[in-house]
Coordinates of C-alpha atoms and ligand atoms in Angstrom, one line a residue:
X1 CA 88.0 82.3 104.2
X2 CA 90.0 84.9 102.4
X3 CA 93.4 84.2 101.6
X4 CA 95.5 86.2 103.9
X5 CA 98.3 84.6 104.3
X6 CA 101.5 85.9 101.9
X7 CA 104.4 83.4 101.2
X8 CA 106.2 85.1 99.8
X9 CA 105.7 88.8 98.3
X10 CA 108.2 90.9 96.5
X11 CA 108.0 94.4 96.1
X12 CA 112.1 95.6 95.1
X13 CA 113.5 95.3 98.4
X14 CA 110.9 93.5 100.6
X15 CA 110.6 89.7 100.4
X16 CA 109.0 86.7 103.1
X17 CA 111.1 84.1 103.3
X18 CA 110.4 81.0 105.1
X19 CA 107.6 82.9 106.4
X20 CA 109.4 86.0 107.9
X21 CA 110.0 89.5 106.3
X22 CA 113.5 90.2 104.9
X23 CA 114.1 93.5 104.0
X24 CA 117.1 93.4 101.5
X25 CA 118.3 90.4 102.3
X26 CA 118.3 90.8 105.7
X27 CA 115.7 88.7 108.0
X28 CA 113.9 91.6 110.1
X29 CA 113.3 89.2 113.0
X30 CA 117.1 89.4 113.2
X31 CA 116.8 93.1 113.6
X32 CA 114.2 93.1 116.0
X33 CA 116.2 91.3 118.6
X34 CA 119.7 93.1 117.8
X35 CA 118.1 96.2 118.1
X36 CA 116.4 95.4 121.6
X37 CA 119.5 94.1 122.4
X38 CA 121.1 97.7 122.1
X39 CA 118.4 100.2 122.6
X40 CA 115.8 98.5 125.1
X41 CA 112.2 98.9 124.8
X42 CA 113.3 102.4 122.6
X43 CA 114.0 100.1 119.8
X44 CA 110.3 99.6 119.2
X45 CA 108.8 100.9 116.9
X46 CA 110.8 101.1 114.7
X47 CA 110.8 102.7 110.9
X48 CA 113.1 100.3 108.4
X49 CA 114.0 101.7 104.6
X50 CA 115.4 99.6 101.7
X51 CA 118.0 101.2 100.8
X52 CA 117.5 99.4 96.8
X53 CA 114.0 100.5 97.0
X54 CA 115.2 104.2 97.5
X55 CA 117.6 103.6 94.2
X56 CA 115.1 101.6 91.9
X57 CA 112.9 104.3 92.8
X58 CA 115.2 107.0 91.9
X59 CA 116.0 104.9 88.2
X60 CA 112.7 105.0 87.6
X61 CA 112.7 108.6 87.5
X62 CA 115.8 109.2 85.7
X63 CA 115.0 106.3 83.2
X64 CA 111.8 107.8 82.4
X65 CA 113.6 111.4 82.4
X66 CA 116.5 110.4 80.0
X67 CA 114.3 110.4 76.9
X68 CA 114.0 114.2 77.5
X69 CA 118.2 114.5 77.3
X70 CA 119.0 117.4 79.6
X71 CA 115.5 118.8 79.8
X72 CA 114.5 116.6 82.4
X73 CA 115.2 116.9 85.8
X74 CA 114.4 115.0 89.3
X75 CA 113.9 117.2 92.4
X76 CA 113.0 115.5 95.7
X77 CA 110.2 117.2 97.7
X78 CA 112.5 116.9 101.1
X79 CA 109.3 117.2 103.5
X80 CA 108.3 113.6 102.8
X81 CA 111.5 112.1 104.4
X82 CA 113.8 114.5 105.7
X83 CA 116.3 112.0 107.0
X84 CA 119.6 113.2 105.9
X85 CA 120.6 109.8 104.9
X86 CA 117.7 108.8 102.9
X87 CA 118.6 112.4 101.1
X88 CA 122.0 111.2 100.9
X89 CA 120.4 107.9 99.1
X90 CA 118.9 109.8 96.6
X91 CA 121.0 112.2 95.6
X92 CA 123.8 109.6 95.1
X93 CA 120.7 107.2 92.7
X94 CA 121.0 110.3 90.7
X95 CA 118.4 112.7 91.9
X96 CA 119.7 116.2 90.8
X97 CA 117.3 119.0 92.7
X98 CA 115.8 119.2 96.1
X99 CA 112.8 121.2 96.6
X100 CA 111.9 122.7 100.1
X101 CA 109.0 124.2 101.7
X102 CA 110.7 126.3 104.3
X103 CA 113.9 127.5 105.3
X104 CA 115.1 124.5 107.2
X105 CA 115.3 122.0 104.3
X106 CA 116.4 124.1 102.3
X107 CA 119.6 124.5 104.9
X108 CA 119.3 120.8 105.0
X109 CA 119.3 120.6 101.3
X110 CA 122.4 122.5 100.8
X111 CA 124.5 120.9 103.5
X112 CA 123.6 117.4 102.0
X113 CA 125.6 118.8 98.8
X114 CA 122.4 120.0 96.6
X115 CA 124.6 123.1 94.8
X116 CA 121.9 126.4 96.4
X117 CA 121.4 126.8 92.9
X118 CA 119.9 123.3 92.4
X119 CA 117.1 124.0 95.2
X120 CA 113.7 124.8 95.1
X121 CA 112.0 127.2 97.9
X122 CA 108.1 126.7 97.6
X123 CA 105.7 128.3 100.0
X124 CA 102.4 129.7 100.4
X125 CA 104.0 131.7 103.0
X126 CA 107.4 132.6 103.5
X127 CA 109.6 134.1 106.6
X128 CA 111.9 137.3 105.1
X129 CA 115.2 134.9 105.9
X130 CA 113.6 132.5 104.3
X131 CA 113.4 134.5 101.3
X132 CA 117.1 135.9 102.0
X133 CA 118.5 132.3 102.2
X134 CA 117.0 131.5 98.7
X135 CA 117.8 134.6 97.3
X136 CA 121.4 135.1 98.1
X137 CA 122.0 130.8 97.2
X138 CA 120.4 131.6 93.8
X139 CA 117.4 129.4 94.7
X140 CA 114.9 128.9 92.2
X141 CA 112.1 130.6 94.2
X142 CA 108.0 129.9 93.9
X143 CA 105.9 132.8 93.6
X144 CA 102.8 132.0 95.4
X145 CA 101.3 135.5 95.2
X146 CA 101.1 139.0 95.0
X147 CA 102.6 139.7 98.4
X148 CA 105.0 136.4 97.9
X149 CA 106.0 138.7 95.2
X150 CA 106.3 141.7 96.8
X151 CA 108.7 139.7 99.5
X152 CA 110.8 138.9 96.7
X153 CA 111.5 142.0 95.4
X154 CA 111.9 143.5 98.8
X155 CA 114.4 141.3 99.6
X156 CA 116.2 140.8 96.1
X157 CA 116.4 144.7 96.4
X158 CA 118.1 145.4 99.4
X159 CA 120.6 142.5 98.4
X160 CA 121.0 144.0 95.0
X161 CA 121.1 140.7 93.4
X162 CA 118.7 139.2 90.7
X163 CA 115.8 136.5 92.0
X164 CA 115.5 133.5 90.1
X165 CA 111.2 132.3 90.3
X166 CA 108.6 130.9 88.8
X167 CA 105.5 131.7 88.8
X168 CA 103.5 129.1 90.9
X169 CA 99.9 128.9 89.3
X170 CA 96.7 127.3 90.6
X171 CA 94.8 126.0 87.0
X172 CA 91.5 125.0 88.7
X173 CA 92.6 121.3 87.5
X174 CA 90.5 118.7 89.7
X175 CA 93.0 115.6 91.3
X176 CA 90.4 113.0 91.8
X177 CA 92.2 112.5 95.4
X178 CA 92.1 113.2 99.0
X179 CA 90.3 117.0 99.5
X180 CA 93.2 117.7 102.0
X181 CA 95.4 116.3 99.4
X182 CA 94.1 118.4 96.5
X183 CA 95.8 122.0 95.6
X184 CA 95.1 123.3 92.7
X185 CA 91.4 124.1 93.0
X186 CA 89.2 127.0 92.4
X187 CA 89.1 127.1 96.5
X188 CA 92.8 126.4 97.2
X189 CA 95.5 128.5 98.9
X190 CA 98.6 127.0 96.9
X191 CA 99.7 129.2 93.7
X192 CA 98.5 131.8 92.1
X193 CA 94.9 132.0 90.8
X194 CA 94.3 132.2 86.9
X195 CA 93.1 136.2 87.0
X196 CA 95.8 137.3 88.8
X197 CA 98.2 136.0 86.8
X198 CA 98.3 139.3 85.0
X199 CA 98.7 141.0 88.3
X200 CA 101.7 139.4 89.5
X201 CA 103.1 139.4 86.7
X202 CA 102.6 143.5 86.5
X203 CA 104.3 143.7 89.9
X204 CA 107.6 141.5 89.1
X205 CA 107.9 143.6 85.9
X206 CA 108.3 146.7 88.0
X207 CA 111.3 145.0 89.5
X208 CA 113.0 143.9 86.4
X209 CA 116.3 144.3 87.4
X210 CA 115.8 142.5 90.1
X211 CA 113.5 139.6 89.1
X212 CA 114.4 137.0 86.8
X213 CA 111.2 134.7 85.7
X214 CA 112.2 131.1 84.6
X215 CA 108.8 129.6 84.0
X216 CA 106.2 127.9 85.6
X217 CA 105.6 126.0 89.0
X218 CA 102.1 123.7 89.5
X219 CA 101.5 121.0 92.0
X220 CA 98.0 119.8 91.4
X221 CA 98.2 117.4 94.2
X222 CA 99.5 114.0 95.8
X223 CA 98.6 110.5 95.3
X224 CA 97.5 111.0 91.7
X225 CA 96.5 108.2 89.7
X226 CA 95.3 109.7 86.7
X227 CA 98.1 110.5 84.7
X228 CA 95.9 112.9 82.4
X229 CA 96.1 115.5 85.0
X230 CA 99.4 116.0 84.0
X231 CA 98.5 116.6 80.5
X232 CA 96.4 119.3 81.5
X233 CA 98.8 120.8 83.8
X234 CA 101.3 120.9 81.0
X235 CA 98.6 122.7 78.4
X236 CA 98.2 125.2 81.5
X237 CA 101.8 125.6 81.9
X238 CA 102.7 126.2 78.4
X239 CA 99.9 129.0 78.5
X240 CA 101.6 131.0 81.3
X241 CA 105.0 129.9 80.0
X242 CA 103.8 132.2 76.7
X243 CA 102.5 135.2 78.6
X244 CA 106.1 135.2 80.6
X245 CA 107.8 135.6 77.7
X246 CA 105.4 138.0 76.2
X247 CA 105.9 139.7 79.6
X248 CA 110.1 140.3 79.0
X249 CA 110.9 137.1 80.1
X250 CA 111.8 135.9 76.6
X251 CA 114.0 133.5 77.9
X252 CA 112.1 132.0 80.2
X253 CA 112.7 128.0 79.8
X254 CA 111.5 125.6 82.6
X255 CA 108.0 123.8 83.6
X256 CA 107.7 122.2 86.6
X257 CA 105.0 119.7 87.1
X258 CA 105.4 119.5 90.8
X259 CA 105.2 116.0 92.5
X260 CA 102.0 113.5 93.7
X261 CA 102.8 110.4 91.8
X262 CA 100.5 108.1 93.8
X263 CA 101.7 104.4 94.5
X264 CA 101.4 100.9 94.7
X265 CA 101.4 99.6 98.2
X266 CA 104.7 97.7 98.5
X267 CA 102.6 94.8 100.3
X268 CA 98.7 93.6 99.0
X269 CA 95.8 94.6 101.3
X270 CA 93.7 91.6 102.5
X271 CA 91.5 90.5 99.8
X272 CA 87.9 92.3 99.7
X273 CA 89.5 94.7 102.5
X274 CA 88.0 98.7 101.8
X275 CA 89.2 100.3 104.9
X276 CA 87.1 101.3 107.8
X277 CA 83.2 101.1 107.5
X278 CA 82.9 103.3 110.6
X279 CA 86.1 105.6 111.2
X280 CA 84.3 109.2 109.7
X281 CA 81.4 107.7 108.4
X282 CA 79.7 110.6 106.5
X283 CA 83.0 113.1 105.7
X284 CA 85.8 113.6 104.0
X285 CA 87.4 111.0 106.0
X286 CA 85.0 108.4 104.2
X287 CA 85.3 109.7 101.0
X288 CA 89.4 109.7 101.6
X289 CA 89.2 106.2 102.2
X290 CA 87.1 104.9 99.3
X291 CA 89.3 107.0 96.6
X292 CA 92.2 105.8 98.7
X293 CA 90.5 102.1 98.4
X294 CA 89.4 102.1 95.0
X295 CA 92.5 104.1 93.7
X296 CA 94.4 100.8 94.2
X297 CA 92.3 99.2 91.8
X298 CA 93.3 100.9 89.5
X299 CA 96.7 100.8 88.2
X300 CA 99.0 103.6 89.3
X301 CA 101.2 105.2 86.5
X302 CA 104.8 104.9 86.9
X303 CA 107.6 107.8 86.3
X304 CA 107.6 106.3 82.4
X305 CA 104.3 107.1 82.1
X306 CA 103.6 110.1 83.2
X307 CA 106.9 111.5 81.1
X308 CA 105.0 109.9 78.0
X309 CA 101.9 111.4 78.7
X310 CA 103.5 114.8 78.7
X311 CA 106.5 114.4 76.7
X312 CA 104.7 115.3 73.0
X313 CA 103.2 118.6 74.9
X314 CA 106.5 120.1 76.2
X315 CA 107.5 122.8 74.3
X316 CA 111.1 123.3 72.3
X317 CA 114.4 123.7 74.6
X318 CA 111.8 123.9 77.5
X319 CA 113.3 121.9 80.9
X320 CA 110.4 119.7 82.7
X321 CA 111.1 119.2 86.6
X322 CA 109.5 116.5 88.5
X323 CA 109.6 116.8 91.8
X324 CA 108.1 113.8 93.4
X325 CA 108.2 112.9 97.7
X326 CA 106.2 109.9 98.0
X327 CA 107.1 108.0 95.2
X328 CA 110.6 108.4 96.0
X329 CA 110.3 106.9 99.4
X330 CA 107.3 105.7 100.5
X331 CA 107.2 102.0 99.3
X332 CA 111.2 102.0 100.6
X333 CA 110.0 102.1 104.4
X334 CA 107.9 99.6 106.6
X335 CA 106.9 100.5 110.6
X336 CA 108.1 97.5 112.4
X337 CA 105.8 97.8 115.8
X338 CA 105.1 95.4 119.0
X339 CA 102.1 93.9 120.1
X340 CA 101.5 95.1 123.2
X341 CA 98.2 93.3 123.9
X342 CA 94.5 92.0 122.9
X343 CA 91.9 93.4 124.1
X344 CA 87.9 92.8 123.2
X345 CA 85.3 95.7 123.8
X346 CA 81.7 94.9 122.9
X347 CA 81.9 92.8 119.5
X348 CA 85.4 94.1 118.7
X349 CA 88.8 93.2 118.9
X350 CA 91.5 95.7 119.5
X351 CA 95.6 94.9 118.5
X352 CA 97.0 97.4 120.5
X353 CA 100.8 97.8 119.0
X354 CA 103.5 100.4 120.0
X355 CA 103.0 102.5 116.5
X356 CA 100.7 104.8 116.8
X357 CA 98.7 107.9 114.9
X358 CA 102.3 109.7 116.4
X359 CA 104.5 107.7 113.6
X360 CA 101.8 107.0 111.0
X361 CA 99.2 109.3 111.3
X362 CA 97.5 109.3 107.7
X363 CA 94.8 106.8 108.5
X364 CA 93.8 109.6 111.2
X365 CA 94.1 112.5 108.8
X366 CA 93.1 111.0 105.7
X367 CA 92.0 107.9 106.2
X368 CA 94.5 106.7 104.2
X369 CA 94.6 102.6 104.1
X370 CA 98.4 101.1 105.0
X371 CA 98.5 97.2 104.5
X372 CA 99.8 95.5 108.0
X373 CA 101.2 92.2 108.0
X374 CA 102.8 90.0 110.3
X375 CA 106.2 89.9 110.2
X376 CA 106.6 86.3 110.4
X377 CA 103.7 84.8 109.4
X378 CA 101.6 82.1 111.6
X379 CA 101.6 79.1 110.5
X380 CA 98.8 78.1 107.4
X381 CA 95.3 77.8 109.8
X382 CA 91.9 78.6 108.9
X383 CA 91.2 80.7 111.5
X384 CA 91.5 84.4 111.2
X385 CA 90.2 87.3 112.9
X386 CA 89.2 91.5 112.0
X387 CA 90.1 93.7 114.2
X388 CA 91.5 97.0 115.2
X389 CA 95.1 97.8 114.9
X390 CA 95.1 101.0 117.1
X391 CA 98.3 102.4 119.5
X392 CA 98.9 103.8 122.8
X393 CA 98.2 107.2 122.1
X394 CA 94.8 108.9 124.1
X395 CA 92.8 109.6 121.5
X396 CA 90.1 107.5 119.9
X397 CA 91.8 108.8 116.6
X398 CA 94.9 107.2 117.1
X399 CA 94.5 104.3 114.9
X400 CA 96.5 101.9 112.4
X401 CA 93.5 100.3 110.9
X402 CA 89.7 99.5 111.4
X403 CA 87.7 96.1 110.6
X404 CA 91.3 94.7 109.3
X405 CA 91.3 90.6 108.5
X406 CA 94.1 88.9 109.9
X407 CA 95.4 86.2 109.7
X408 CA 95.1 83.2 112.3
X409 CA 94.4 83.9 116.0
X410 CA 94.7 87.0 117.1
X411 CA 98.5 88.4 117.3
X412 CA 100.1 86.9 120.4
X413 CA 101.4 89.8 123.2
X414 CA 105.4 90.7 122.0
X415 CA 104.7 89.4 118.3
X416 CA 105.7 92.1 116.0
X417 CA 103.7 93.6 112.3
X418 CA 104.7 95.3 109.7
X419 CA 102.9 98.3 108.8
X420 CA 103.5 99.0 104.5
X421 CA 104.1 102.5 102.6
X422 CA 105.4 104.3 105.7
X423 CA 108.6 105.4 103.8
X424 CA 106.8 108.8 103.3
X425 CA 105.0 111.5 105.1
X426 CA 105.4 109.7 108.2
X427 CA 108.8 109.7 109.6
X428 CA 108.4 113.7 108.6
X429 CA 105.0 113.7 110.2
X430 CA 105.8 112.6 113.8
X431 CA 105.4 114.2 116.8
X432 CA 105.6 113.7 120.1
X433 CA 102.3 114.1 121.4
X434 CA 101.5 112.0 124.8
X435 CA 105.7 113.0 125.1
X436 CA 105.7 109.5 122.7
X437 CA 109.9 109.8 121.7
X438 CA 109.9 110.2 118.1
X439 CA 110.9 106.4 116.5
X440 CA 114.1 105.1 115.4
X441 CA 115.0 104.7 111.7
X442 CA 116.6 102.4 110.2
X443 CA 118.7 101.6 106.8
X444 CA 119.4 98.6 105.4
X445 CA 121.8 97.9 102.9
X446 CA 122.3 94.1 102.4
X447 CA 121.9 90.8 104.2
X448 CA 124.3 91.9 106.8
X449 CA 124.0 95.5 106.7
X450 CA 122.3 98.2 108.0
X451 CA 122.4 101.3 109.9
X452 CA 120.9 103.0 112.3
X453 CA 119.4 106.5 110.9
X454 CA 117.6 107.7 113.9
X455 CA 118.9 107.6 117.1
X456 CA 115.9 106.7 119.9
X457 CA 114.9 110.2 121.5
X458 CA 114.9 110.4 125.1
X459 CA 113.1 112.5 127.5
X460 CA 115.9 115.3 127.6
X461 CA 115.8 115.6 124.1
X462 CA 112.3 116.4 123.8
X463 CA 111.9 119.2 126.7
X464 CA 115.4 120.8 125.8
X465 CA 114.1 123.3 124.1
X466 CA 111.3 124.2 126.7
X467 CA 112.7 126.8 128.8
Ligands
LIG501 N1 105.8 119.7 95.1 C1 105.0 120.4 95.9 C2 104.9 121.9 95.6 C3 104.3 119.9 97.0 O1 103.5 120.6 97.7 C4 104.4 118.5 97.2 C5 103.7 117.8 98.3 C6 105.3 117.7 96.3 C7 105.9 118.4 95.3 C8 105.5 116.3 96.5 O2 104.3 115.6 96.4 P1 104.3 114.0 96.4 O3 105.0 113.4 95.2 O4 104.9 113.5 97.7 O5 102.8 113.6 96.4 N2 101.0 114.6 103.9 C9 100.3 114.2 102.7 C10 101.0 114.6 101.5 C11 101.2 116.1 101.4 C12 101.9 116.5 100.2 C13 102.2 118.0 100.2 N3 102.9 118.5 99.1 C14 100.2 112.7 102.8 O6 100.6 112.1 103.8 O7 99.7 112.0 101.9

């Protein structure tokens, strides 16, 4: 039989001991029950952060950054964890910038004490007070094409103040990741597309007065494990960086290398696990989970690396953002859910829990692969079983995992697992389909400290707004 069983596995904040999951010190079993105690059957499930994996996570960022002096700067891409105190988290570990895709976090960003002029407002497509927001803050603002352009100047006219942008550019650079994960293709809608750089460029120039070009945006994509992409972005970026200046711009100074660090999971996957053999046999789900699978095999930069790698390409008194989500946050979060039941159905076994495609819905969209564990660990047998980890929700989509080895007998009914990563694009990327109230969050600070971040939702709270 495989080993399955984890004694004891440290990732920063997350640790077994005695054979149940602590989570900065403090025993999450312990949680669990306080929580029930207080909230009822709301309290499950539940999401948990570490608050010293959110600040390791940050020094490795400004570690790596520090070489550069000034020139280097961290932004946090907001839309993978919203939560206004993991944002508080962050920007206290040092992170400097906050960059926002819509008009919302970038109001959230500024009342969490980013100065407007710290903030990033990217966008393929922009409302005109989203525009005015970032505009009158003095919001470094991503030009994502020619009528992204002619928004700007619209609006930086009729305010008569000067825009602050860059120009967001789409090099054709390949990933290597997820297709719905990948942006800077020949067939993508992010940025602006090599032969119209010109273009664009042509239009801002008519609005001088008014427009301000920095430098250079590019996101090539997220969960990147190939940290040679990034060289290639930065040869990319230095090109358009030139024809800016040569455009009026001379002063143009920044490069921003946009986000999609992938990362470790913060807990191993079975051994010999490769995701679902059945879930999207045949599409891009499939080919999702194998990069996703063998992605893992290899190792994942960290924040040092990718800074080497670009470092000896950055041009003079040029400023390089990063402005990583996922590797900010994701390995600081865990889904503590409830097993609700065992079922069988034909040769398989289903593990329905109370998390569902509604909290963690990349294995749906992606097929993205999230180690679950048990959250105390049954004792060492040589039994095991594979099953299904699926939720409540009505939809054969909503699942947690296919064909996954666990541990032992099946999961007894009220037993509780951990599911791994879910610090980002989860959390952000809830809903509340089947009227499912979006989860409580958690922060923990220490052995006897933590902090509830998310309120349950109830009923009211969800049809308020429905008139
Ligand atoms: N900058 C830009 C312009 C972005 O579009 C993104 C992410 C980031 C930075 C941050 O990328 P990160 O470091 O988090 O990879 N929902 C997907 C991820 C979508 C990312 C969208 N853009 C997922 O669950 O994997």
């Amino acid at each position: 039989m495989a080993e399955l069983l984890i004694d004891e596995y440290v990732q920063d904040g997350w640790k077994y001991v005695d054979g149940t999951l602590h989570c900065d010190g403090l025993r999450l079993e312990r949680l669990r029950k306080e929580l029930n105690d207080r909230f009822g059957w709301a309290a499950s499930p539940v999401f948990v952060y570490s608050q010293s994996t959110l600040i390791q996570n940050v020094r490795h960022y400004t570690n790596a950054l520090e070489s550069l002096g000034g020139l280097g700067v961290l932004s946090y891409s907001i839309k993978a964890n919203y939560n206004p105190r993991i944002i508080a988290t962050l920007r206290e570990a040092g992170t400097t910038m906050a960059t926002c895709v819509s008009g919302n976090e970038l109001q959230l960003a500024i009342q969490m004490g980013f100065p407007a002029d710290q903030t990033i407002l990217n966008g393929t497509g922009k409302h005109r007070w989203e525009v005015e927001l970032a505009v009158r803050g003095n919001s470094l603002l991503n030009i994502d094409s020619l009528f992204d352009a002619q928004l700007v100047i619209t609006v930086s006219r009729s305010l008569s103040v000067k825009a602050r942008v860059l120009l967001r550019i789409n090099p054709n650079v390949e990933a290597g990741t997820h297709p719905y994960l990948t942006t800077a293709h020949a067939a993508s809608k992010f940025g602006v597309d090599d032969t119209l750089v010109d273009k664009v460029l042509d239009e801002l120039r008519g609005a001088k007065e008014n427009i301000d070009v920095k430098g250079v945006h590019v996101h090539i994509g997220s969960a990147i494990t190939r940290v040679e992409a990034y060289a290639d972005l930065m040869i990319a970026s230095t090109q358009t960086l030139n024809k800016i200046r040569g455009s009026g711009w001379s002063g143009a100074n920044i490069i921003n290398l946009g986000g999609g660090l992938a990362v470790e999971f913060s807990s191993p996957l079975p051994s010999g696990y490769k995701g679902s053999q059945e879930v999207g046999k045949g599409n891009a789900w499939t080919k999702g989970q194998k990069a996703e699978t063998e992605k893992h095999k290899v190792t994942t930069p960290s924040p040092k690396e990718l800074v080497g790698a670009v470092t000896p390409l950055l041009p003079d008194n040029v400023t390089l953002i990063l402005e990583p989500g996922r590797s900010l946050v994701a390995t600081a979060g865990v889904v503590v859910t409830e097993v609700l039941g065992v079922k069988c159905s034909g040769e398989r076994t289903f593990v329905v829990v109370d998390a569902a495609m509604t909290e963690v819905i990349r294995p749906a969209l992606y097929g993205a692969i999230h180690p679950i564990t048990y959250l105390s660990l049954p004792t060492r047998t040589q039994e095991s079983c594979v099953a299904s980890i699926v939720g409540p929700v009505c939809e054969s989509g909503d699942f947690l995992a296919h064909d996954y080895p666990l541990p032992g007998p099946p999961p007894m009914t009220g037993s509780a697992l951990a599911v791994w990563t879910t610090g980002a694009y989860c959390a952000s990327m809830a809903s509340n389909f089947n009227l499912r109230p979006q989860a409580m969050e958690v922060m923990v600070r220490g052995p006897d400290s933590y902090e509830v971040i998310r309120r349950p939702q109830h009923l009211a709270d969800i049809i308020r707004a429905c008139l």
